[in-house]
Amino acid sequence: MDDNNLLKQLLMIGIGTTSLVAEKLQEVTDQWVKEGTLNPDDAKRFIDEMMQRLKMDQQSLEDLMQRQIKNMMQDIGVPRQAELDELRGRLDRLERQMRDLENRHWR
């Protein structure tokens, strides 16, 4: 399975979970307002604070997942893009040197 696809799926699950939590949170606070346990302004503030925390937690989870995938790929020997770029540059230099040597030899 493509690691980017897996990451996208996991992020979509996180987004779906966040949406579900937001809906349930709204239902609970609406019930509290209806029962008089919480006034509407406090309910809105509570929801806003909880959603902010969820977004921060989700970002932390995304960062952690990115690091874990990077570590996993490194453990199984998948080269980083910078390493591939460096090797391509070295290969280009070697090809140039070979052409130069061939040109000198045929003169």
PDB file of C-alpha atoms in Angstrom:
ATOM      1  CA  MET A   1       0.000   0.000   0.000  1.00  0.00           C
ATOM      2  CA  ASP A   2       1.224   3.490  -0.846  1.00  0.00           C
ATOM      3  CA  ASP A   3       2.358   5.274   2.330  1.00  0.00           C
ATOM      4  CA  ASN A   4       0.889   8.597   1.156  1.00  0.00           C
ATOM      5  CA  ASN A   5      -2.444   6.881   0.534  1.00  0.00           C
ATOM      6  CA  LEU A   6      -2.329   5.327   4.004  1.00  0.00           C
ATOM      7  CA  LEU A   7      -1.552   8.707   5.547  1.00  0.00           C
ATOM      8  CA  LYS A   8      -4.420  10.335   3.642  1.00  0.00           C
ATOM      9  CA  GLN A   9      -6.797   7.617   4.820  1.00  0.00           C
ATOM     10  CA  LEU A  10      -5.690   8.044   8.422  1.00  0.00           C
ATOM     11  CA  LEU A  11      -6.092  11.820   8.176  1.00  0.00           C
ATOM     12  CA  MET A  12      -9.571  11.410   6.696  1.00  0.00           C
ATOM     13  CA  ILE A  13     -10.487   9.120   9.592  1.00  0.00           C
ATOM     14  CA  GLY A  14      -9.219  11.813  11.969  1.00  0.00           C
ATOM     15  CA  ILE A  15     -11.272  14.486  10.213  1.00  0.00           C
ATOM     16  CA  GLY A  16     -14.357  12.258  10.316  1.00  0.00           C
ATOM     17  CA  THR A  17     -13.818  11.577  13.993  1.00  0.00           C
ATOM     18  CA  THR A  18     -13.408  15.288  14.690  1.00  0.00           C
ATOM     19  CA  SER A  19     -16.663  16.015  12.855  1.00  0.00           C
ATOM     20  CA  LEU A  20     -18.465  13.344  14.843  1.00  0.00           C
ATOM     21  CA  VAL A  21     -17.089  14.705  18.122  1.00  0.00           C
ATOM     22  CA  ALA A  22     -18.173  18.226  17.116  1.00  0.00           C
ATOM     23  CA  GLU A  23     -21.717  17.026  16.402  1.00  0.00           C
ATOM     24  CA  LYS A  24     -21.956  15.156  19.700  1.00  0.00           C
ATOM     25  CA  LEU A  25     -20.467  18.082  21.591  1.00  0.00           C
ATOM     26  CA  GLN A  26     -23.088  20.373  20.054  1.00  0.00           C
ATOM     27  CA  GLU A  27     -25.852  17.958  21.041  1.00  0.00           C
ATOM     28  CA  VAL A  28     -24.627  17.733  24.636  1.00  0.00           C
ATOM     29  CA  THR A  29     -24.254  21.493  25.057  1.00  0.00           C
ATOM     30  CA  ASP A  30     -27.667  22.073  23.461  1.00  0.00           C
ATOM     31  CA  GLN A  31     -29.129  19.664  26.018  1.00  0.00           C
ATOM     32  CA  TRP A  32     -27.316  21.449  28.862  1.00  0.00           C
ATOM     33  CA  VAL A  33     -28.641  24.811  27.669  1.00  0.00           C
ATOM     34  CA  LYS A  34     -32.157  23.349  27.408  1.00  0.00           C
ATOM     35  CA  GLU A  35     -31.887  21.970  30.966  1.00  0.00           C
ATOM     36  CA  GLY A  36     -30.546  25.283  32.237  1.00  0.00           C
ATOM     37  CA  THR A  37     -27.248  23.758  33.344  1.00  0.00           C
ATOM     38  CA  LEU A  38     -25.288  26.021  30.979  1.00  0.00           C
ATOM     39  CA  ASN A  39     -26.109  29.389  29.479  1.00  0.00           C
ATOM     40  CA  PRO A  40     -25.849  29.808  25.681  1.00  0.00           C
ATOM     41  CA  ASP A  41     -22.747  32.039  25.823  1.00  0.00           C
ATOM     42  CA  ASP A  42     -20.872  29.570  28.024  1.00  0.00           C
ATOM     43  CA  ALA A  43     -21.965  26.727  25.749  1.00  0.00           C
ATOM     44  CA  LYS A  44     -20.552  28.491  22.691  1.00  0.00           C
ATOM     45  CA  ARG A  45     -17.314  29.292  24.505  1.00  0.00           C
ATOM     46  CA  PHE A  46     -17.060  25.683  25.705  1.00  0.00           C
ATOM     47  CA  ILE A  47     -17.570  24.313  22.181  1.00  0.00           C
ATOM     48  CA  ASP A  48     -15.041  26.764  20.723  1.00  0.00           C
ATOM     49  CA  GLU A  49     -12.426  25.799  23.328  1.00  0.00           C
ATOM     50  CA  MET A  50     -12.983  22.083  22.820  1.00  0.00           C
ATOM     51  CA  MET A  51     -12.788  22.395  19.037  1.00  0.00           C
ATOM     52  CA  GLN A  52      -9.562  24.362  19.340  1.00  0.00           C
ATOM     53  CA  ARG A  53      -8.110  21.603  21.533  1.00  0.00           C
ATOM     54  CA  LEU A  54      -9.255  18.950  19.068  1.00  0.00           C
ATOM     55  CA  LYS A  55      -7.594  20.801  16.180  1.00  0.00           C
ATOM     56  CA  MET A  56      -4.351  21.115  18.136  1.00  0.00           C
ATOM     57  CA  ASP A  57      -4.480  17.429  19.062  1.00  0.00           C
ATOM     58  CA  GLN A  58      -5.208  16.486  15.465  1.00  0.00           C
ATOM     59  CA  GLN A  59      -2.224  18.533  14.241  1.00  0.00           C
ATOM     60  CA  SER A  60      -0.013  16.861  16.851  1.00  0.00           C
ATOM     61  CA  LEU A  61      -1.266  13.471  15.710  1.00  0.00           C
ATOM     62  CA  GLU A  62      -0.592  14.338  12.056  1.00  0.00           C
ATOM     63  CA  ASP A  63       2.949  15.431  12.945  1.00  0.00           C
ATOM     64  CA  LEU A  64       3.510  12.232  14.907  1.00  0.00           C
ATOM     65  CA  MET A  65       2.208  10.107  12.041  1.00  0.00           C
ATOM     66  CA  GLN A  66       4.484  11.910   9.566  1.00  0.00           C
ATOM     67  CA  ARG A  67       7.496  11.224  11.803  1.00  0.00           C
ATOM     68  CA  GLN A  68       6.502   7.589  12.279  1.00  0.00           C
ATOM     69  CA  ILE A  69       6.095   7.010   8.542  1.00  0.00           C
ATOM     70  CA  LYS A  70       9.420   8.733   7.851  1.00  0.00           C
ATOM     71  CA  ASN A  71      11.140   6.541  10.468  1.00  0.00           C
ATOM     72  CA  MET A  72       9.476   3.401   9.134  1.00  0.00           C
ATOM     73  CA  MET A  73      10.562   4.178   5.581  1.00  0.00           C
ATOM     74  CA  GLN A  74      14.089   4.873   6.775  1.00  0.00           C
ATOM     75  CA  ASP A  75      14.118   1.580   8.723  1.00  0.00           C
ATOM     76  CA  ILE A  76      13.179  -0.425   5.636  1.00  0.00           C
ATOM     77  CA  GLY A  77      15.794   1.382   3.561  1.00  0.00           C
ATOM     78  CA  VAL A  78      13.719   3.752   1.434  1.00  0.00           C
ATOM     79  CA  PRO A  79      15.990   6.687   0.564  1.00  0.00           C
ATOM     80  CA  ARG A  80      14.953  10.255   1.294  1.00  0.00           C
ATOM     81  CA  GLN A  81      14.371  12.650  -1.598  1.00  0.00           C
ATOM     82  CA  ALA A  82      17.526  14.598  -0.700  1.00  0.00           C
ATOM     83  CA  GLU A  83      19.575  11.400  -0.942  1.00  0.00           C
ATOM     84  CA  LEU A  84      18.098  10.598  -4.352  1.00  0.00           C
ATOM     85  CA  ASP A  85      18.802  14.134  -5.553  1.00  0.00           C
ATOM     86  CA  GLU A  86      22.402  13.881  -4.370  1.00  0.00           C
ATOM     87  CA  LEU A  87      22.863  10.558  -6.183  1.00  0.00           C
ATOM     88  CA  ARG A  88      21.361  11.988  -9.375  1.00  0.00           C
ATOM     89  CA  GLY A  89      23.809  14.882  -9.195  1.00  0.00           C
ATOM     90  CA  ARG A  90      26.731  12.515  -8.686  1.00  0.00           C
ATOM     91  CA  LEU A  91      25.556  10.367 -11.588  1.00  0.00           C
ATOM     92  CA  ASP A  92      25.276  13.434 -13.835  1.00  0.00           C
ATOM     93  CA  ARG A  93      28.854  14.464 -12.923  1.00  0.00           C
ATOM     94  CA  LEU A  94      30.162  10.959 -13.617  1.00  0.00           C
ATOM     95  CA  GLU A  95      28.391  10.849 -16.982  1.00  0.00           C
ATOM     96  CA  ARG A  96      29.942  14.211 -17.894  1.00  0.00           C
ATOM     97  CA  GLN A  97      33.379  12.975 -16.868  1.00  0.00           C
ATOM     98  CA  MET A  98      32.915   9.822 -18.955  1.00  0.00           C
ATOM     99  CA  ARG A  99      31.918  11.860 -22.014  1.00  0.00           C
ATOM    100  CA  ASP A 100      34.928  14.134 -21.491  1.00  0.00           C
ATOM    101  CA  LEU A 101      37.246  11.129 -21.253  1.00  0.00           C
ATOM    102  CA  GLU A 102      35.711   9.544 -24.352  1.00  0.00           C
ATOM    103  CA  ASN A 103      36.062  12.793 -26.264  1.00  0.00           C
ATOM    104  CA  ARG A 104      39.730  13.080 -25.251  1.00  0.00           C
ATOM    105  CA  HIS A 105      40.388   9.469 -26.219  1.00  0.00           C
ATOM    106  CA  TRP A 106      38.902   9.871 -29.705  1.00  0.00           C
ATOM    107  CA  ARG A 107      40.812  13.049 -30.557  1.00  0.00           C
TER     108      ARG A 107
END
